[in-house]
Short mmCIF file of C-alpha atoms in Angstrom, two decimals:
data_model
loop_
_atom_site.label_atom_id
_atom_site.label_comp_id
_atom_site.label_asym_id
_atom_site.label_seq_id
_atom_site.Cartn_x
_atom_site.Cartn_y
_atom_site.Cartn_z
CA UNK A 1 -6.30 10.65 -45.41
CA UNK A 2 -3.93 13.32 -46.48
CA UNK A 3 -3.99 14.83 -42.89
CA UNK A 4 -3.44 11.75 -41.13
CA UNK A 5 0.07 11.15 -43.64
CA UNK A 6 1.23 14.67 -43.01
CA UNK A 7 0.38 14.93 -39.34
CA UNK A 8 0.85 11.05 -37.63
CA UNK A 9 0.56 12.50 -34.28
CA UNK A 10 -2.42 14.52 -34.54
CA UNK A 11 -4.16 11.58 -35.79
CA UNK A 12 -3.07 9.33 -33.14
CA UNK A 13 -3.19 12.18 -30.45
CA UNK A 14 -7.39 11.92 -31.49
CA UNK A 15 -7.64 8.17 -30.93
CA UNK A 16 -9.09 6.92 -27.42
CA UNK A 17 -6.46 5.00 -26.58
CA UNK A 18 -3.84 7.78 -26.60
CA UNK A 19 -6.49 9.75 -24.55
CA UNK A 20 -6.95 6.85 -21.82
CA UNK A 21 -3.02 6.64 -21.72
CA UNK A 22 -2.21 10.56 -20.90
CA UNK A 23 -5.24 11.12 -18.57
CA UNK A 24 -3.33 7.56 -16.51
CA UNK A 25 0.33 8.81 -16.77
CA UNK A 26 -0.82 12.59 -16.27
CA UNK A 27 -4.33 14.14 -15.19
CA UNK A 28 -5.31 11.06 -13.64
CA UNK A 29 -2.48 9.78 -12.08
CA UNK A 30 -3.70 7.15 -9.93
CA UNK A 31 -1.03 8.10 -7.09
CA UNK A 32 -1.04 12.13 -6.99
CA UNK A 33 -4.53 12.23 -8.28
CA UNK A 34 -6.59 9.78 -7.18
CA UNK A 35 -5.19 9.07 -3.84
CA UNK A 36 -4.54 5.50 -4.49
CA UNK A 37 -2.11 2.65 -3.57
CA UNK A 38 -0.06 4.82 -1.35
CA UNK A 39 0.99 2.09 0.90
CA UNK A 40 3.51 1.09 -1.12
CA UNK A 41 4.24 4.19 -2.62
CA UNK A 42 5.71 5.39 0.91
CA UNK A 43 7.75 2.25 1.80
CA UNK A 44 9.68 1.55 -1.32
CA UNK A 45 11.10 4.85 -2.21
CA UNK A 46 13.98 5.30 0.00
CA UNK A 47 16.06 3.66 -2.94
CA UNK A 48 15.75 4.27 -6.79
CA UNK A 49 16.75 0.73 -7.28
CA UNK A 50 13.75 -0.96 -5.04
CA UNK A 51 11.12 1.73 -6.65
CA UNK A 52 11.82 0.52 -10.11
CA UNK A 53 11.79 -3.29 -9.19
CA UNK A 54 8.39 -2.19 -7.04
CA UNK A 55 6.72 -0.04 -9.96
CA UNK A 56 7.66 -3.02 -13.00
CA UNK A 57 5.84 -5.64 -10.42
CA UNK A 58 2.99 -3.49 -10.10
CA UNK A 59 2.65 -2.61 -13.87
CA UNK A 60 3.09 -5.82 -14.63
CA UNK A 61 0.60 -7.45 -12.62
CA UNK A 62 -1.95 -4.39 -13.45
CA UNK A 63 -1.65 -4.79 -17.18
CA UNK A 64 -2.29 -8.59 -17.05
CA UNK A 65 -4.95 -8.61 -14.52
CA UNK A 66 -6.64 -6.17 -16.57
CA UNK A 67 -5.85 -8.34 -19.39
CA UNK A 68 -7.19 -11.61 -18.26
CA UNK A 69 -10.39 -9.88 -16.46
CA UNK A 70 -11.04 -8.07 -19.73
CA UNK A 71 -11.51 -11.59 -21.61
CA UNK A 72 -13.52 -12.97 -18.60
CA UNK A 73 -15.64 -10.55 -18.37
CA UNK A 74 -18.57 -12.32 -19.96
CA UNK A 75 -18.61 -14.83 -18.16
CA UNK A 76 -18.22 -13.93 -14.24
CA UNK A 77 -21.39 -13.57 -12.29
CA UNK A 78 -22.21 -9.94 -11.17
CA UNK A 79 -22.02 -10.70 -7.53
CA UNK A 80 -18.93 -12.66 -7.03
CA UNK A 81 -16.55 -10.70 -9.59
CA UNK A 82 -14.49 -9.33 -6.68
CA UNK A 83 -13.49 -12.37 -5.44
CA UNK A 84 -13.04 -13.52 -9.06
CA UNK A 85 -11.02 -10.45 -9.49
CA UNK A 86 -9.00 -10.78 -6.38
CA UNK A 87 -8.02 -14.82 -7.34
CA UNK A 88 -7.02 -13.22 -10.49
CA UNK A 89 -4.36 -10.62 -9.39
CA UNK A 90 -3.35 -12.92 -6.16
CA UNK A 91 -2.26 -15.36 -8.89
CA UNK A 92 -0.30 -12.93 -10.82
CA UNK A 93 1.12 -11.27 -7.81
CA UNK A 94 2.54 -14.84 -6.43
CA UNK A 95 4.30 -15.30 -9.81
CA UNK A 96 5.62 -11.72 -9.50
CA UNK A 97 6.76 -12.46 -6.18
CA UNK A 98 8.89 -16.02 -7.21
CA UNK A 99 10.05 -14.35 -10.20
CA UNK A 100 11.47 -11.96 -8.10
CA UNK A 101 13.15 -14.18 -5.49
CA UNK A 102 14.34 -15.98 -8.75
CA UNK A 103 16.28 -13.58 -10.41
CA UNK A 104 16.37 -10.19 -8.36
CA UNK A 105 16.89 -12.18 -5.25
CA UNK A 106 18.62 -8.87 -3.23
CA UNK A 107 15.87 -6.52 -4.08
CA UNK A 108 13.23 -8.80 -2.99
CA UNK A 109 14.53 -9.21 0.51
CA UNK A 110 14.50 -5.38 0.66
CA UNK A 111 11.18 -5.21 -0.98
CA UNK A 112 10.07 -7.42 1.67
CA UNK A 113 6.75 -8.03 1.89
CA UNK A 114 5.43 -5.09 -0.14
CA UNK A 115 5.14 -7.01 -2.93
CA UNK A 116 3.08 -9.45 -1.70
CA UNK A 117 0.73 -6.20 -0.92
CA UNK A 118 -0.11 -5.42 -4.25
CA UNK A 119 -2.61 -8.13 -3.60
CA UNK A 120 -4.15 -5.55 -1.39
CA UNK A 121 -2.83 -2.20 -3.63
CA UNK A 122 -5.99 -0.12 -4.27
CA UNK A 123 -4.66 0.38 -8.07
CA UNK A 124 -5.06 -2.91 -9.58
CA UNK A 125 -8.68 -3.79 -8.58
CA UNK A 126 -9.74 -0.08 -8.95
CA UNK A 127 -8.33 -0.57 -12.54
CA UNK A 128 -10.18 -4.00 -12.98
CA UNK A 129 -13.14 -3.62 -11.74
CA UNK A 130 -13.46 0.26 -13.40
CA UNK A 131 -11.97 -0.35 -16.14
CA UNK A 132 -11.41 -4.12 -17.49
CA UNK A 133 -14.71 -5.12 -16.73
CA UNK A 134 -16.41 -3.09 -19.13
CA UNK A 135 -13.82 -2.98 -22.72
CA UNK A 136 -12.48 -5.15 -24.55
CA UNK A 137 -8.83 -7.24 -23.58
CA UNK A 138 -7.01 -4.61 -25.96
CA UNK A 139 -7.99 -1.26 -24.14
CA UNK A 140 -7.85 -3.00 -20.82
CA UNK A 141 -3.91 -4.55 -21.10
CA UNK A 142 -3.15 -0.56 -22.20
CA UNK A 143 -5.20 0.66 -19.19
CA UNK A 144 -3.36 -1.39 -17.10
CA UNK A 145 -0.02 -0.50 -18.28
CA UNK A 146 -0.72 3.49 -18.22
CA UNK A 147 -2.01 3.14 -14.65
CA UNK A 148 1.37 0.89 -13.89
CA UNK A 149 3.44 3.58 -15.29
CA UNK A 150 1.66 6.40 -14.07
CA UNK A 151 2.20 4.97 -10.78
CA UNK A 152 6.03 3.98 -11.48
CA UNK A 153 6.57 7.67 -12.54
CA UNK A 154 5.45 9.21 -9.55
CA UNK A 155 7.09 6.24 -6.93
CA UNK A 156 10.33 7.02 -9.21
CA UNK A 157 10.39 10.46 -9.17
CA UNK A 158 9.76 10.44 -5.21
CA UNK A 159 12.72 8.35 -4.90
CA UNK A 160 15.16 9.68 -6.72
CA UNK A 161 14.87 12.95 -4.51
CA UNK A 162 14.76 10.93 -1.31
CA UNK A 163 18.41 9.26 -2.26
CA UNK A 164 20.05 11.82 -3.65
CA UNK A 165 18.98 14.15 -0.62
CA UNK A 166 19.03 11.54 1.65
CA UNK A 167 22.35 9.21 0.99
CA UNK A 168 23.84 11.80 -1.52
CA UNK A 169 23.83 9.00 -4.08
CA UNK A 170 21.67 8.07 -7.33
CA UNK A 171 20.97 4.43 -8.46
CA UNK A 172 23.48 3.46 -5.48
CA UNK A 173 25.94 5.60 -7.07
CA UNK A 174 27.71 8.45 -5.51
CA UNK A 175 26.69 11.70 -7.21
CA UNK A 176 27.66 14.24 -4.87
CA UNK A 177 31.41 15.23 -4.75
CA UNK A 178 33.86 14.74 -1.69
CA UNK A 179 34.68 18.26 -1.82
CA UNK A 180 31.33 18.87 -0.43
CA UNK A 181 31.29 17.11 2.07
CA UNK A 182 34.43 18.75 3.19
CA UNK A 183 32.52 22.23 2.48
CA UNK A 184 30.30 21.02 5.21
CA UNK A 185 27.69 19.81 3.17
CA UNK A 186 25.61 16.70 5.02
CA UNK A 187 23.05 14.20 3.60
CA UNK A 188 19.86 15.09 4.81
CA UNK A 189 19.17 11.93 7.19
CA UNK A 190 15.45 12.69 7.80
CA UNK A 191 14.65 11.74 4.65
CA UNK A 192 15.87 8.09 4.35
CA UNK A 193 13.65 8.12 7.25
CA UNK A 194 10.09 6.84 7.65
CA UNK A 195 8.87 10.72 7.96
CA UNK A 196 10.89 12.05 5.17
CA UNK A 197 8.71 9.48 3.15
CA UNK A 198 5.05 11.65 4.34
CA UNK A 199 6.68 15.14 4.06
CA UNK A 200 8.46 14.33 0.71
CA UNK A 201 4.97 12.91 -0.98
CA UNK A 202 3.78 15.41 0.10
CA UNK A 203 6.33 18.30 -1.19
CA UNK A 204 5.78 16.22 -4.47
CA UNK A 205 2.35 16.38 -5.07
CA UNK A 206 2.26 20.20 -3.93
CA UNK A 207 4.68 20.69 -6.95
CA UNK A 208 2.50 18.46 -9.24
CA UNK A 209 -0.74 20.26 -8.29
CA UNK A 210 0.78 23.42 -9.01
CA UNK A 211 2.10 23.01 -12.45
CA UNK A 212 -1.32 21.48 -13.07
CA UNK A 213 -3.39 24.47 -12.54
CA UNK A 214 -1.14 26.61 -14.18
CA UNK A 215 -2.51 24.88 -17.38
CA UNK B 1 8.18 -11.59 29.59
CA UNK B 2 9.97 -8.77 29.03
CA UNK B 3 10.12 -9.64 25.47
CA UNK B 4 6.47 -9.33 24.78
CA UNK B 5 6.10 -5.87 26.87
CA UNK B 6 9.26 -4.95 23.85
CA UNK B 7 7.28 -6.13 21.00
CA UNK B 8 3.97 -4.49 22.77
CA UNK B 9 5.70 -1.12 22.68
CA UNK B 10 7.71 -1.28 19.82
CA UNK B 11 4.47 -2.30 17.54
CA UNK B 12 2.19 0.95 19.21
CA UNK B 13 5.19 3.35 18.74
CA UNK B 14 8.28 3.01 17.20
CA UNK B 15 7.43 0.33 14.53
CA UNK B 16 3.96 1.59 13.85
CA UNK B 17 2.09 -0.17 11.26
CA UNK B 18 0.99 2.95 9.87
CA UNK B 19 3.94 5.50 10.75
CA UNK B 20 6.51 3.43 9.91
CA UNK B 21 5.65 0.55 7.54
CA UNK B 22 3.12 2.92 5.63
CA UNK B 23 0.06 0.51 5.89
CA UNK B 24 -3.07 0.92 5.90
CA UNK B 25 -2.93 4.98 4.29
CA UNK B 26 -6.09 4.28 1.86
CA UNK B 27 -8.50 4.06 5.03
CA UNK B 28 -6.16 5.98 6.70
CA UNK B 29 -6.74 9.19 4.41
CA UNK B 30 -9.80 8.26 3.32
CA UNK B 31 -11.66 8.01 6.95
CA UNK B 32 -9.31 11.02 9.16
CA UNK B 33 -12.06 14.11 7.85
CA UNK B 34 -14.01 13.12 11.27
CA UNK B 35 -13.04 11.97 14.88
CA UNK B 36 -16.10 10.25 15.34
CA UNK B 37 -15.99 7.66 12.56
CA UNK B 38 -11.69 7.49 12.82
CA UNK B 39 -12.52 6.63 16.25
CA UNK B 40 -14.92 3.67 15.30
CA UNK B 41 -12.81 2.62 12.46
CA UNK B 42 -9.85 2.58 14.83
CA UNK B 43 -11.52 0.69 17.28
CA UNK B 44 -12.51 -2.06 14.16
CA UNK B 45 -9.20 -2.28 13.20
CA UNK B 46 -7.65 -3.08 17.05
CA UNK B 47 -10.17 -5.69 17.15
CA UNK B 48 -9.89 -7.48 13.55
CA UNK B 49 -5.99 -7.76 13.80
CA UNK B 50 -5.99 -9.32 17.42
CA UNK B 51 -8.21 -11.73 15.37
CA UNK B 52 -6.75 -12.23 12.31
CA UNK B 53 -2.79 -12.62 13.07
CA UNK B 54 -3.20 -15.39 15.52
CA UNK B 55 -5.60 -16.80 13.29
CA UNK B 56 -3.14 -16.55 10.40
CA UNK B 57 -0.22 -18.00 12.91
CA UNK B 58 -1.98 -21.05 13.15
CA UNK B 59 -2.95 -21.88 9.71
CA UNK B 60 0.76 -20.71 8.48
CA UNK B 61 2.21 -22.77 11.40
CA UNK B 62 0.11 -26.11 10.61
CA UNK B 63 -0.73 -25.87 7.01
CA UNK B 64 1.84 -23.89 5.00
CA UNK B 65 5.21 -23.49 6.52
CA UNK B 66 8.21 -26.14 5.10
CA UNK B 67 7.63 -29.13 7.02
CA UNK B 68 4.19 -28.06 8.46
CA UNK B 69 2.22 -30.84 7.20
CA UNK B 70 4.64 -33.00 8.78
CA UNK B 71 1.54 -34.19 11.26
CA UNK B 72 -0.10 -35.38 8.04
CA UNK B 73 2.81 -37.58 7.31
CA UNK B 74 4.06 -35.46 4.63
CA UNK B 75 7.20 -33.74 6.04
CA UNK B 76 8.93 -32.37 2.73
CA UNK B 77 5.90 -29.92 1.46
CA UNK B 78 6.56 -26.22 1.65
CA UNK B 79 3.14 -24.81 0.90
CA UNK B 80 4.22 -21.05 2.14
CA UNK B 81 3.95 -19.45 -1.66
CA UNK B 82 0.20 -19.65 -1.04
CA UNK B 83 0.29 -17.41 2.15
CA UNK B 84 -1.00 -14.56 0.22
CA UNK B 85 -4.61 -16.21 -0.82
CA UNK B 86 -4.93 -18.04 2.45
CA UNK B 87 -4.34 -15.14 4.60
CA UNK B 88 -6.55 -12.92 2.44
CA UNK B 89 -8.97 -15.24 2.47
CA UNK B 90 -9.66 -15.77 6.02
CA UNK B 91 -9.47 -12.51 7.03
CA UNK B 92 -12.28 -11.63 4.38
CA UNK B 93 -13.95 -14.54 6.06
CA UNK B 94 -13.29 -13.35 9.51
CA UNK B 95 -14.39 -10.12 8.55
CA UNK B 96 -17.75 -11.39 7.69
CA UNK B 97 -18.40 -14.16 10.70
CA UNK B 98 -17.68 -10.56 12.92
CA UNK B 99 -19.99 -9.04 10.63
CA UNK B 100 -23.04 -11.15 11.24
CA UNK B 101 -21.88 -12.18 14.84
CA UNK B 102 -22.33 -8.47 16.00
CA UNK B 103 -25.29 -7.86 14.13
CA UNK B 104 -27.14 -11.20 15.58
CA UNK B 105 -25.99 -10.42 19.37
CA UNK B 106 -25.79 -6.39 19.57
CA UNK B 107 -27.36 -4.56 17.06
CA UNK B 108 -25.86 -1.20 19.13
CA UNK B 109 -22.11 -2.04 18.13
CA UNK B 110 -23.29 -2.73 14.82
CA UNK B 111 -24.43 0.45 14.13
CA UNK B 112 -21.55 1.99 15.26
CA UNK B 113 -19.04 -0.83 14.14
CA UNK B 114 -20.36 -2.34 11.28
CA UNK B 115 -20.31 -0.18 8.34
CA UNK B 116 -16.72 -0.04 9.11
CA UNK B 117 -15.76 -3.68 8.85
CA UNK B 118 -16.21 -4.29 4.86
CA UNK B 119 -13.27 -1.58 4.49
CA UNK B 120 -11.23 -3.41 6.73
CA UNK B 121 -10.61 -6.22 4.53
CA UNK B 122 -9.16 -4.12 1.92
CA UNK B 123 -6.64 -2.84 4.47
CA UNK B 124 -3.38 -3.66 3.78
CA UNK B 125 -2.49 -3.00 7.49
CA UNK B 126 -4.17 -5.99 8.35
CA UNK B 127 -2.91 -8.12 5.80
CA UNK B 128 0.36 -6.56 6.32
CA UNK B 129 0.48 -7.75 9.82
CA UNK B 130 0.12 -11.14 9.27
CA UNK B 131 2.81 -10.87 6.51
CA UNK B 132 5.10 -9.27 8.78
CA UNK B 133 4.31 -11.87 11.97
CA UNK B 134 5.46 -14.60 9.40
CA UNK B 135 9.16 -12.65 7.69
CA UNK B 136 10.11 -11.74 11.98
CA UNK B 137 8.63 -15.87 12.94
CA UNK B 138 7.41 -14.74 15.96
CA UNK B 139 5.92 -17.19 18.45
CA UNK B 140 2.66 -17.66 19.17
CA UNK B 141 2.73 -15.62 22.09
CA UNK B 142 4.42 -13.13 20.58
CA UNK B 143 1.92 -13.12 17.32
CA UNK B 144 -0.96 -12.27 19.88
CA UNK B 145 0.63 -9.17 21.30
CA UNK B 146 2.07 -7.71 18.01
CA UNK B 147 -1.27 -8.29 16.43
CA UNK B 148 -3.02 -6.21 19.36
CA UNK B 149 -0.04 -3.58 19.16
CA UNK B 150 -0.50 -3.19 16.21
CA UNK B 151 -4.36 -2.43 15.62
CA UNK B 152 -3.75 -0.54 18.69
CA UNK B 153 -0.74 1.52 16.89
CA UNK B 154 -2.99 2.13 14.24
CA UNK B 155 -5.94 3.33 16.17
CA UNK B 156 -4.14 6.04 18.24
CA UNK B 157 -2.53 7.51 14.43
CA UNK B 158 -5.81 7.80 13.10
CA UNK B 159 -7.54 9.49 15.99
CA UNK B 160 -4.56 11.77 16.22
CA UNK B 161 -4.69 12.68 12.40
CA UNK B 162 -8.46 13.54 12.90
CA UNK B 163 -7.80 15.35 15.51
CA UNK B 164 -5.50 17.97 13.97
CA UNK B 165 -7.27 18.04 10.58
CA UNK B 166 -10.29 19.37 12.68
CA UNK B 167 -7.97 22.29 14.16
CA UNK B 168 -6.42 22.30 10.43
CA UNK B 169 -10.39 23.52 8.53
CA UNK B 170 -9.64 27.22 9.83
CA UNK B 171 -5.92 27.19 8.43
CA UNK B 172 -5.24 28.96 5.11
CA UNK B 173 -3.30 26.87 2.99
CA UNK B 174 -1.80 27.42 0.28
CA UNK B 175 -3.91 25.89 -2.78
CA UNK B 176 -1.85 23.38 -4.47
CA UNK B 177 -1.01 22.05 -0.86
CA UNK B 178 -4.74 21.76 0.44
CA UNK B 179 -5.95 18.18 0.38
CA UNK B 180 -3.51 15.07 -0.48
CA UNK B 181 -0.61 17.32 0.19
CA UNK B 182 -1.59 18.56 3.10
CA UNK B 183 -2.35 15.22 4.56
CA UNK B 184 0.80 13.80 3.98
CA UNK B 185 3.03 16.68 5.69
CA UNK B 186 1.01 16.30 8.62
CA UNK B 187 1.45 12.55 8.79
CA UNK B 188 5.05 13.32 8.68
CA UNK B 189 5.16 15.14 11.37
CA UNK B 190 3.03 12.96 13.59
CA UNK B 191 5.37 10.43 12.21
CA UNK B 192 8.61 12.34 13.92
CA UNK B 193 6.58 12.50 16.90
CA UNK B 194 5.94 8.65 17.23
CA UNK B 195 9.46 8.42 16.41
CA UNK B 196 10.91 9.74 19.86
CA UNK B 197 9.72 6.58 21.55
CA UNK B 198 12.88 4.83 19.83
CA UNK B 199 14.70 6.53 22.49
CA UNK B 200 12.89 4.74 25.28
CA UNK B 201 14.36 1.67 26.52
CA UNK B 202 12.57 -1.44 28.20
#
């Protein structure tokens, strides 16, 4: 016991759970690594702003699809769990969706119909039918989460270089001074484009892979 | 007239499902490796979504938009928050009738089509379509040729991307870049290329 008092984090660095969490938010990242639920990735990062409200949705509706899955588990049939699965997260991504237009309402017209997609986002039932329908509720709501903020990490990250390039700006706000501009500096209008999107994923995960080997 | 020949274009080039709304990447990267089977999948996909979107017009049109039920005699129900599960759901149902259609009446395109068709319901293109018909309210008429355009937009990506990873297996890439990265640069730039149609006027 004395170890575990004088070292907290090494004892909680040994648990499963803390493993499961890093290999979602790091080695397995579900967008850079495992080449999933780019879709969405791609359309919603021209803005910081929309790639937050886009990667909370997500999480959210990953963690409690896992959730709810997880404490079904015993008791859907073998052969028609995806469609169990799918009524599950189509559920949870309609009440995303009006909670959105409720209280976000600008962001969900420029989210469009992306989040109605998640329905269709590789992510979730790759998480639930990998993951939540074979632990217990606990594990799976923390899968769920990781994977939701692995992705958020990645669709964030990819953003905030496509605005700041792109409009000059960060979170909507300016960031780049006037004197600049007057220097001849101009915003990089490829990138707020549809093919800035492909290149700049791409850019991204060359710089991810990289650091990763270096290990 | 001309109005459908715009929408026709528009979906193939400029607003391409794939190139421009980013839809449809999973099969998109996942199938490219081999111009054969891109080609097949392609093909699948033109022929599901000219399916599908009408389909989804008319149930959206008589069952789910505000005031849609008004034949039923009950004018003031919006049912359009359950888009999502009705859509999905018929175009996993659709997907299957094909399925076993093809296979009963020519056992030749099901070899070549039919392993393809299970992925397509996952593809978000396809739901994406329909999602997209319903935000722009496009007519009926209009909802047939975007639907085509569409599949059709998607096709001619794929086959392209297959094409120039095949020329790509002899390049030396850097490492870190091979793979995923790779990929998505070259999508990029396929993507500026689509993009020069915006300059075309009809």
């Amino acid at each position: 016991m004395n170890t575990v008092v004088a070292k907290p984090w090494a004892a909680v660095k040994r648990t499963v759970a803390y493993k499961e969490v890093i290999k979602a938010l790091w080695k397995a990242n579900p967008i850079s690594k495992q080449i999933l639920g780019i879709c969405s990735a791609l359309a919603v990062t021209v803005q910081m702003q929309t790639a937050v409200a886009m990667g909370l949705a997500l999480t959210t509706v990953v963690a409690f699809s896992s959730l709810i899955v997880s404490l079904l588990r015993a008791s859907i049939p073998r052969n028609i769990r995806i469609i169990v699965q799918v009524a599950v997260i189509a559920t949870l991504v309609i009440i995303a969706d009006e909670l959105l237009k409720a209280f976000l309402y600008d962001v969900s017209k420029q989210l469009s119909v992306f989040v109605g997609l998640i329905v269709t986002n590789c992510i979730v039932l790759g998480r639930t039918e990998a993951y939540a329908m074979n632990n217990p509720p606990g594990r799976a709501f923390l899968d769920g989460l990781a994977n939701g903020l692995g992705y958020t990490s990645v669709l964030v990250g990819v953003a905030f270089l496509r605005e700041l390039f792109g409009s000059g700006r960060v979170l909507g706000y300016p960031v780049i001074p006037e004197a600049f501009y007057q220097a001849g500096y101009v915003n990089n209008g490829l990138l707020v484009l549809a093919p800035g999107a492909f290149i700049m994923i791409g850019l991204f995960v060359w710089l991810e892979h990289t650091l990763l080997e270096r290990k | 007239m001309e109005n459908l020949i715009g929408i026709g274009v528009n979906s193939i080039f400029v607003g391409n499902i794939l190139l421009s709304y980013f839809l449809g990447m999973c099969s998109f990267l996942a199938v490219s490796r081999n111009l054969k089977t891109a080609a097949g999948l392609g093909v699948a996909v033109i022929f599901v979504m000219a399916l599908t979107t009408p389909a989804n017009w008319l149930i959206y049109r008589f069952l789910l938009a505000p005031g849609a039920l008004a034949w039923a005699g009950l004018p003031e129900i919006n049912l359009s928050f359950l888009k999502l599960i009705l859509f999905i759901a018929q175009i996993a149902a659709i997907v299957q009738v094909l399925e076993m259609v093809i296979d009963r009446y020519s056992p030749a395109l099901y070899t070549g089509l039919g392993v393809y068709l299970p992925l397509i319901t996952v593809n978000c293109a396809i739901l994406g379509v329909s999602l997209f018909m319903v935000e722009r309210s496009y007519t009926f008429a209009e909802t047939l040729v975007y639907g085509a355009g569409s599949g059709t937009g998607w096709c001619l990506a794929i086959i392209a991307m297959a094409a120039i990873q095949k020329k790509l297996r002899y390049a030396d890439v850097p490492a870190g870049l091979q793979g995923f990265g790779q990929s998505m640069i070259v999508t990029g730039l396929i993507a500026i290329g689509f993009m020069l149609f915006a300059g075309v006027s009809i």
